[in-house]
Coordinates of C-alpha atoms and ligand atoms in Angstrom, one line a residue:
X1 CA 6.1 1.6 -18.0
X2 CA 7.1 -2.1 -18.0
X3 CA 4.3 -4.5 -17.0
X4 CA 5.4 -5.9 -13.7
X5 CA 2.8 -8.7 -13.6
X6 CA 4.5 -12.1 -13.0
X7 CA 1.4 -14.3 -12.5
X8 CA -2.0 -13.7 -14.2
X9 CA -5.0 -15.8 -13.0
X10 CA -8.0 -15.5 -15.3
X11 CA -11.5 -16.8 -14.4
X12 CA -10.1 -19.7 -12.5
X13 CA -12.5 -22.5 -11.6
X14 CA -11.3 -25.4 -9.4
X15 CA -13.9 -27.9 -8.4
X16 CA -14.0 -30.9 -6.0
X17 CA -15.8 -34.0 -6.8
X18 CA -16.8 -36.2 -3.8
X19 CA -19.6 -38.8 -3.6
X20 CA -21.0 -37.6 -6.9
X21 CA -21.4 -34.1 -5.6
X22 CA -19.5 -31.1 -6.8
X23 CA -18.0 -28.3 -4.7
X24 CA -17.2 -25.3 -6.8
X25 CA -14.4 -24.3 -4.4
X26 CA -13.0 -21.7 -6.7
X27 CA -15.6 -20.3 -9.0
X28 CA -14.2 -17.7 -11.4
X29 CA -11.3 -16.0 -9.7
X30 CA -9.1 -13.4 -11.5
X31 CA -6.1 -11.6 -10.1
X32 CA -2.6 -10.5 -10.8
X33 CA 0.6 -10.9 -8.8
X34 CA 3.2 -8.2 -9.4
X35 CA 7.0 -8.3 -9.2
X36 CA 8.3 -6.9 -5.9
X37 CA 4.9 -6.5 -4.4
X38 CA 2.9 -8.4 -1.8
X39 CA -0.7 -9.5 -2.7
X40 CA -2.6 -10.5 0.4
X41 CA -5.5 -12.9 0.0
X42 CA -7.9 -12.7 2.9
X43 CA -11.1 -14.4 3.9
X44 CA -12.5 -16.7 6.5
X45 CA -11.7 -20.4 6.7
X46 CA -13.0 -22.5 3.8
X47 CA -13.4 -19.6 1.3
X48 CA -10.8 -21.0 -1.1
X49 CA -7.5 -19.4 -0.3
X50 CA -5.5 -22.6 -0.1
X51 CA -7.1 -24.1 -3.1
X52 CA -6.2 -20.9 -5.1
X53 CA -2.6 -21.3 -4.0
X54 CA -2.4 -25.0 -4.7
X55 CA -3.9 -24.4 -8.2
X56 CA -1.0 -22.1 -9.0
X57 CA 1.5 -24.7 -7.7
X58 CA -0.4 -27.6 -9.3
X59 CA -0.5 -29.3 -6.0
X60 CA -4.2 -29.9 -5.8
X61 CA -5.8 -32.6 -3.7
X62 CA -6.7 -35.8 -5.7
X63 CA -10.5 -35.1 -6.0
X64 CA -10.1 -31.7 -7.4
X65 CA -9.3 -30.3 -10.8
X66 CA -8.9 -27.0 -12.7
X67 CA -12.2 -26.9 -14.6
X68 CA -11.8 -23.6 -16.5
X69 CA -9.7 -20.5 -16.7
X70 CA -6.0 -19.7 -17.1
X71 CA -3.0 -19.4 -14.9
X72 CA -0.2 -17.7 -16.7
X73 CA 3.4 -17.4 -15.5
X74 CA 5.1 -14.5 -17.2
X75 CA 8.7 -16.0 -17.1
X76 CA 11.8 -14.3 -18.5
X77 CA 11.6 -16.6 -21.4
X78 CA 8.0 -16.0 -22.3
X79 CA 4.5 -16.9 -21.0
X80 CA 3.8 -20.3 -19.6
X81 CA 0.3 -21.6 -19.2
X82 CA 0.6 -23.4 -15.8
X83 CA -2.9 -24.8 -16.0
X84 CA -1.9 -26.6 -19.2
X85 CA 1.1 -28.3 -17.7
X86 CA 0.7 -31.8 -16.4
X87 CA 0.7 -31.8 -12.6
X88 CA 3.9 -33.8 -12.1
X89 CA 5.5 -33.4 -15.5
X90 CA 9.1 -32.2 -16.0
X91 CA 8.1 -28.6 -16.7
X92 CA 6.0 -28.2 -13.7
X93 CA 8.6 -29.8 -11.5
X94 CA 11.3 -27.5 -12.8
X95 CA 9.1 -24.4 -12.0
X96 CA 8.1 -25.6 -8.6
X97 CA 10.7 -24.8 -5.9
X98 CA 12.7 -22.7 -8.4
X99 CA 10.6 -20.1 -10.0
X100 CA 7.6 -20.5 -7.8
X101 CA 8.1 -21.6 -4.2
X102 CA 5.6 -22.1 -1.4
X103 CA 5.6 -21.8 2.4
X104 CA 3.0 -24.0 4.0
X105 CA 1.1 -23.5 7.3
X106 CA 2.5 -26.7 8.6
X107 CA 6.2 -27.0 7.9
X108 CA 6.1 -30.8 8.0
X109 CA 4.2 -30.7 4.7
X110 CA 7.4 -29.5 3.1
X111 CA 10.1 -31.1 5.3
X112 CA 10.8 -34.8 5.2
X113 CA 11.3 -36.2 8.7
X114 CA 13.9 -38.8 7.6
X115 CA 16.4 -36.4 6.1
X116 CA 18.5 -33.7 7.8
X117 CA 17.4 -30.1 7.3
X118 CA 20.6 -29.2 5.6
X119 CA 20.4 -32.1 3.2
X120 CA 16.8 -31.1 2.1
X121 CA 17.7 -27.5 1.5
X122 CA 20.9 -28.4 -0.4
X123 CA 18.9 -31.0 -2.4
X124 CA 16.5 -28.3 -3.6
X125 CA 19.5 -26.2 -4.8
X126 CA 21.2 -29.1 -6.5
X127 CA 18.0 -30.1 -8.2
X128 CA 17.5 -26.7 -9.8
X129 CA 21.0 -25.3 -10.3
X130 CA 24.3 -26.5 -11.7
X131 CA 26.4 -26.2 -8.6
X132 CA 28.8 -28.5 -6.7
X133 CA 27.7 -30.2 -3.5
X134 CA 30.2 -28.1 -1.6
X135 CA 28.7 -24.9 -3.0
X136 CA 25.1 -26.1 -2.2
X137 CA 26.2 -26.8 1.4
X138 CA 27.8 -23.4 1.7
X139 CA 24.6 -21.7 0.4
X140 CA 22.5 -23.7 2.8
X141 CA 24.6 -22.6 5.7
X142 CA 24.3 -19.0 4.6
X143 CA 20.5 -19.4 4.3
X144 CA 20.2 -20.8 7.8
X145 CA 22.3 -17.9 9.1
X146 CA 20.1 -15.4 7.3
X147 CA 17.0 -17.0 8.9
X148 CA 18.5 -16.3 12.3
X149 CA 18.9 -19.9 13.1
X150 CA 21.6 -20.2 15.9
X151 CA 24.6 -22.5 15.5
X152 CA 23.8 -23.2 11.8
X153 CA 27.0 -25.4 11.5
X154 CA 25.4 -27.8 14.0
X155 CA 21.8 -27.3 13.0
X156 CA 22.5 -28.1 9.3
X157 CA 23.1 -31.8 10.4
X158 CA 20.0 -32.1 12.5
X159 CA 16.6 -33.6 11.7
X160 CA 13.3 -31.6 11.6
X161 CA 12.1 -33.1 14.9
X162 CA 15.1 -31.7 16.6
X163 CA 14.0 -28.2 15.6
X164 CA 11.4 -26.2 17.5
X165 CA 8.2 -25.1 15.7
X166 CA 9.5 -21.7 14.9
X167 CA 12.9 -23.1 13.8
X168 CA 11.1 -25.6 11.5
X169 CA 9.1 -22.8 10.0
X170 CA 12.3 -20.9 9.3
X171 CA 14.0 -24.0 7.8
X172 CA 11.1 -24.4 5.4
X173 CA 11.3 -20.7 4.5
X174 CA 15.0 -21.1 3.9
X175 CA 14.2 -24.0 1.6
X176 CA 11.5 -21.9 -0.2
X177 CA 14.0 -19.1 -0.6
X178 CA 17.0 -21.2 -1.5
X179 CA 16.6 -20.7 -5.3
X180 CA 15.6 -17.1 -5.0
X181 CA 12.1 -17.7 -6.4
X182 CA 10.4 -15.1 -8.6
X183 CA 7.1 -15.9 -6.8
X184 CA 6.7 -16.9 -3.2
X185 CA 3.4 -18.2 -2.1
X186 CA 2.9 -18.2 1.7
X187 CA -0.2 -19.9 3.0
X188 CA -0.8 -18.6 6.5
X189 CA 2.9 -19.0 7.3
X190 CA 2.8 -17.8 10.8
X191 CA -0.6 -18.8 12.2
X192 CA 1.0 -21.4 14.5
X193 CA 3.8 -19.2 15.7
X194 CA 4.0 -16.6 18.5
X195 CA 4.0 -12.9 17.6
X196 CA 7.7 -12.2 17.9
X197 CA 8.6 -15.0 15.5
X198 CA 5.8 -13.9 13.3
X199 CA 7.3 -10.5 13.0
X200 CA 10.8 -11.9 12.2
X201 CA 9.4 -14.1 9.5
X202 CA 7.5 -11.3 7.9
X203 CA 10.8 -9.3 8.0
X204 CA 12.6 -12.0 6.2
X205 CA 9.9 -12.2 3.5
X206 CA 10.1 -8.5 3.1
X207 CA 13.9 -8.7 2.6
X208 CA 13.5 -11.3 -0.1
X209 CA 11.0 -9.0 -1.8
X210 CA 13.2 -6.0 -1.7
X211 CA 16.5 -7.7 -2.6
X212 CA 15.3 -10.0 -5.3
X213 CA 12.2 -8.3 -6.6
X214 CA 10.3 -11.4 -5.6
X215 CA 6.5 -11.3 -5.9
X216 CA 4.7 -12.5 -2.8
X217 CA 1.2 -13.9 -2.4
X218 CA 0.5 -14.0 1.2
X219 CA -2.6 -15.8 2.5
X220 CA -3.9 -14.7 5.9
X221 CA -7.2 -14.3 7.8
X222 CA -5.6 -11.4 9.8
X223 CA -6.5 -7.9 8.7
X224 CA -3.8 -6.6 10.9
X225 CA -1.2 -8.4 8.9
X226 CA -2.8 -7.1 5.7
X227 CA -2.6 -3.5 6.8
X228 CA 1.1 -3.9 7.6
X229 CA 2.4 -5.9 4.7
X230 CA 0.1 -5.7 1.7
X231 CA 0.5 -3.7 -1.4
X232 CA -2.6 -5.2 -3.0
X233 CA -5.4 -7.1 -1.4
X234 CA -8.0 -9.6 -2.6
X235 CA -10.9 -10.5 -0.3
X236 CA -12.4 -13.9 -0.9
X237 CA -15.8 -15.3 0.0
X238 CA -17.1 -18.8 -0.9
X239 CA -14.9 -19.2 -3.9
X240 CA -15.0 -15.7 -5.4
X241 CA -13.0 -12.6 -5.0
X242 CA -15.6 -10.2 -3.8
X243 CA -13.4 -7.1 -3.6
X244 CA -9.8 -6.3 -4.6
X245 CA -7.5 -3.3 -5.1
X246 CA -4.6 -1.6 -3.5
X247 CA -4.3 -1.8 0.3
X248 CA -5.7 1.8 0.4
X249 CA -8.6 1.0 -1.8
X250 CA -9.7 -1.9 0.2
X251 CA -9.0 -0.7 3.8
X252 CA -9.9 2.9 3.4
X253 CA -12.8 2.5 1.0
X254 CA -14.2 -0.9 1.7
X255 CA -17.2 -1.3 -0.7
X256 CA -18.4 -4.9 -0.1
X257 CA -20.5 -5.6 2.9
X258 CA -18.3 -8.6 3.7
X259 CA -15.1 -6.5 3.7
X260 CA -16.8 -4.0 5.9
X261 CA -17.8 -6.8 8.3
X262 CA -14.3 -8.2 8.3
X263 CA -12.9 -4.7 9.2
X264 CA -15.4 -4.3 12.0
X265 CA -14.5 -7.6 13.5
X266 CA -10.9 -6.7 14.3
X267 CA -9.7 -4.6 17.2
X268 CA -7.8 -1.4 16.5
X269 CA -4.4 -1.0 18.1
X270 CA -4.3 1.9 20.6
X271 CA -8.1 2.2 21.0
X272 CA -8.1 0.4 24.3
X273 CA -10.0 -2.6 25.5
X274 CA -13.5 -1.2 25.5
X275 CA -14.0 -1.1 21.8
X276 CA -17.0 -2.7 20.3
X277 CA -16.2 -5.7 18.1
X278 CA -18.8 -7.0 15.8
X279 CA -18.5 -10.6 14.8
X280 CA -19.9 -11.4 11.4
X281 CA -23.4 -12.8 11.8
X282 CA -24.5 -16.2 10.5
X283 CA -22.1 -18.8 9.3
X284 CA -20.7 -19.7 5.9
X285 CA -23.1 -21.7 3.7
X286 CA -22.6 -25.4 3.0
X287 CA -20.2 -25.5 0.0
X288 CA -22.3 -28.3 -1.5
X289 CA -25.5 -26.4 -1.2
X290 CA -24.8 -22.8 -2.1
X291 CA -27.1 -19.9 -2.2
X292 CA -28.1 -18.7 -5.7
X293 CA -26.5 -15.4 -6.8
X294 CA -24.3 -13.5 -4.3
X295 CA -22.9 -16.0 -1.9
X296 CA -22.9 -13.5 1.0
X297 CA -26.5 -12.4 0.6
X298 CA -28.0 -14.7 3.3
X299 CA -25.7 -12.9 5.9
X300 CA -25.9 -9.4 4.4
X301 CA -27.7 -6.4 5.8
X302 CA -27.8 -4.8 2.4
X303 CA -29.2 -7.8 0.5
X304 CA -32.2 -7.1 -1.7
X305 CA -34.0 -9.1 -4.4
X306 CA -31.5 -8.5 -7.2
X307 CA -28.8 -10.2 -5.1
X308 CA -30.3 -13.5 -6.2
X309 CA -28.2 -13.1 -9.3
X310 CA -24.4 -13.0 -9.0
X311 CA -23.1 -9.5 -9.3
X312 CA -20.3 -9.1 -11.9
X313 CA -16.9 -7.5 -11.3
X314 CA -17.3 -3.8 -11.2
X315 CA -14.4 -1.4 -11.3
X316 CA -15.0 1.6 -9.1
X317 CA -11.6 2.9 -9.9
X318 CA -8.8 1.7 -12.2
X319 CA -7.5 -0.5 -9.4
X320 CA -10.5 -1.1 -7.2
X321 CA -12.9 -4.0 -8.0
X322 CA -16.0 -4.9 -6.2
X323 CA -18.8 -7.5 -6.7
X324 CA -21.8 -6.0 -5.0
X325 CA -24.9 -4.2 -6.3
X326 CA -25.0 -2.0 -3.3
X327 CA -21.4 -1.0 -3.1
X328 CA -22.1 2.8 -3.2
X329 CA -24.3 2.5 -0.2
X330 CA -21.8 0.3 1.7
X331 CA -19.0 2.8 1.2
X332 CA -21.2 5.8 2.1
X333 CA -22.2 4.1 5.4
X334 CA -18.7 3.2 6.2
X335 CA -17.5 6.8 5.7
X336 CA -20.3 8.1 7.9
X337 CA -19.4 5.6 10.7
X338 CA -15.7 6.5 10.5
X339 CA -16.6 10.2 10.8
X340 CA -18.7 9.4 13.8
X341 CA -16.5 7.2 15.8
X342 CA -13.2 6.7 14.0
X343 CA -13.7 3.1 13.2
Ligands
ADP403 N1 -8.8 -32.1 0.3 C1 -10.1 -31.6 0.1 N2 -11.1 -32.4 -0.2 C2 -12.4 -32.0 -0.3 N3 -12.7 -30.6 -0.3 C3 -11.7 -29.8 0.0 C4 -10.3 -30.2 0.2 N4 -9.6 -29.1 0.4 C5 -10.4 -28.0 0.4 N5 -11.7 -28.4 0.1 C6 -12.9 -27.5 0.0 O1 -12.5 -26.4 -0.8 C7 -13.1 -25.3 -0.3 C8 -11.9 -24.2 -0.1 O2 -11.0 -24.7 0.9 P1 -9.7 -24.0 1.2 O3 -9.1 -23.4 0.0 O4 -8.8 -25.0 1.9 O5 -10.1 -22.8 2.2 P2 -9.2 -21.8 3.0 O6 -9.6 -20.5 2.5 O7 -9.5 -22.0 4.4 O8 -7.7 -22.1 2.7 C9 -13.8 -25.6 1.0 O9 -15.2 -25.7 0.7 C10 -13.2 -27.0 1.3 O10 -14.2 -27.8 2.0
MG404 MG1 -6.2 -22.7 4.0

């Protein structure tokens, strides 16, 4: 079978340097994004989801840099080492927005307030493809229509501030989709939106995936979204992927105590309002003063002495990876609990 991997990330380390201190924000992360599939990255705030995304886009904040590892884009014309490209060089700029596009949590990071929405989308098309202005405008109009934006002929000439939050988000998605990217990275794209618009936006992303074989990396902290949209899942904690696999692997056989805790902290649809929810105890450690070894150990019920060294990546099946010395125990407990009370 053809290898459907479009992006390979190998042992990525991205560090921040502030006031002579180093935050190992991403500390050895490996994963693959596959054509026509959705990889969901989950984990609580500050665990490194956005920094992972901006490493791939080479849009890192000033004080950070890729310290080690590889990011490979498997393009039609051969492999490209993204981590070797200069951040704002010609090659990176030609990939960004064309081959790899990104949807941000805040649409105003991508939209410029002083240009009309239509101009900005058409500009992205003109920048990457040899088409006439007229053609670019027509395609922009079609995109706005596809996004379900009412009166697109009028909206195309309006400025971002004249759009509502949900409309702005759609306009940004239209821009991200305008060149039919091979990879779409969506960083919590719907956190600020209400649920009906959220559902519509996920539908649009799904359509892009099905029609163009686009690979999607979807960042979320919402396990409900994961269960609905993911093909593959990677769970992050303090700069590491602590568990990954297919959506079945991770949701049906969670083997890391942190994944288990995440799953227990969400309500289950249809179970009524009296269900017991268990917030994860403790709080995330100071990123500048990290625990030795397993980063989750200070909050973990299973922690033992050996957890003061970092557990390596262990494959419990061909697709399912976990970094925990006690993963067998965790899974066994989970199965027992599910048998007992269906959760
Ligand atoms: N611009 C920045 N300056 C300094 N530190 C940052 C910056 N952006 C992120 N970090 C640090 O990098 C780590 C990962 O952050 P991030 O990827 O934004 O988390 P999240 O999973 O919430 O997206 C955190 O420890 C955060 O404090
Ligand atoms: Mg983030």
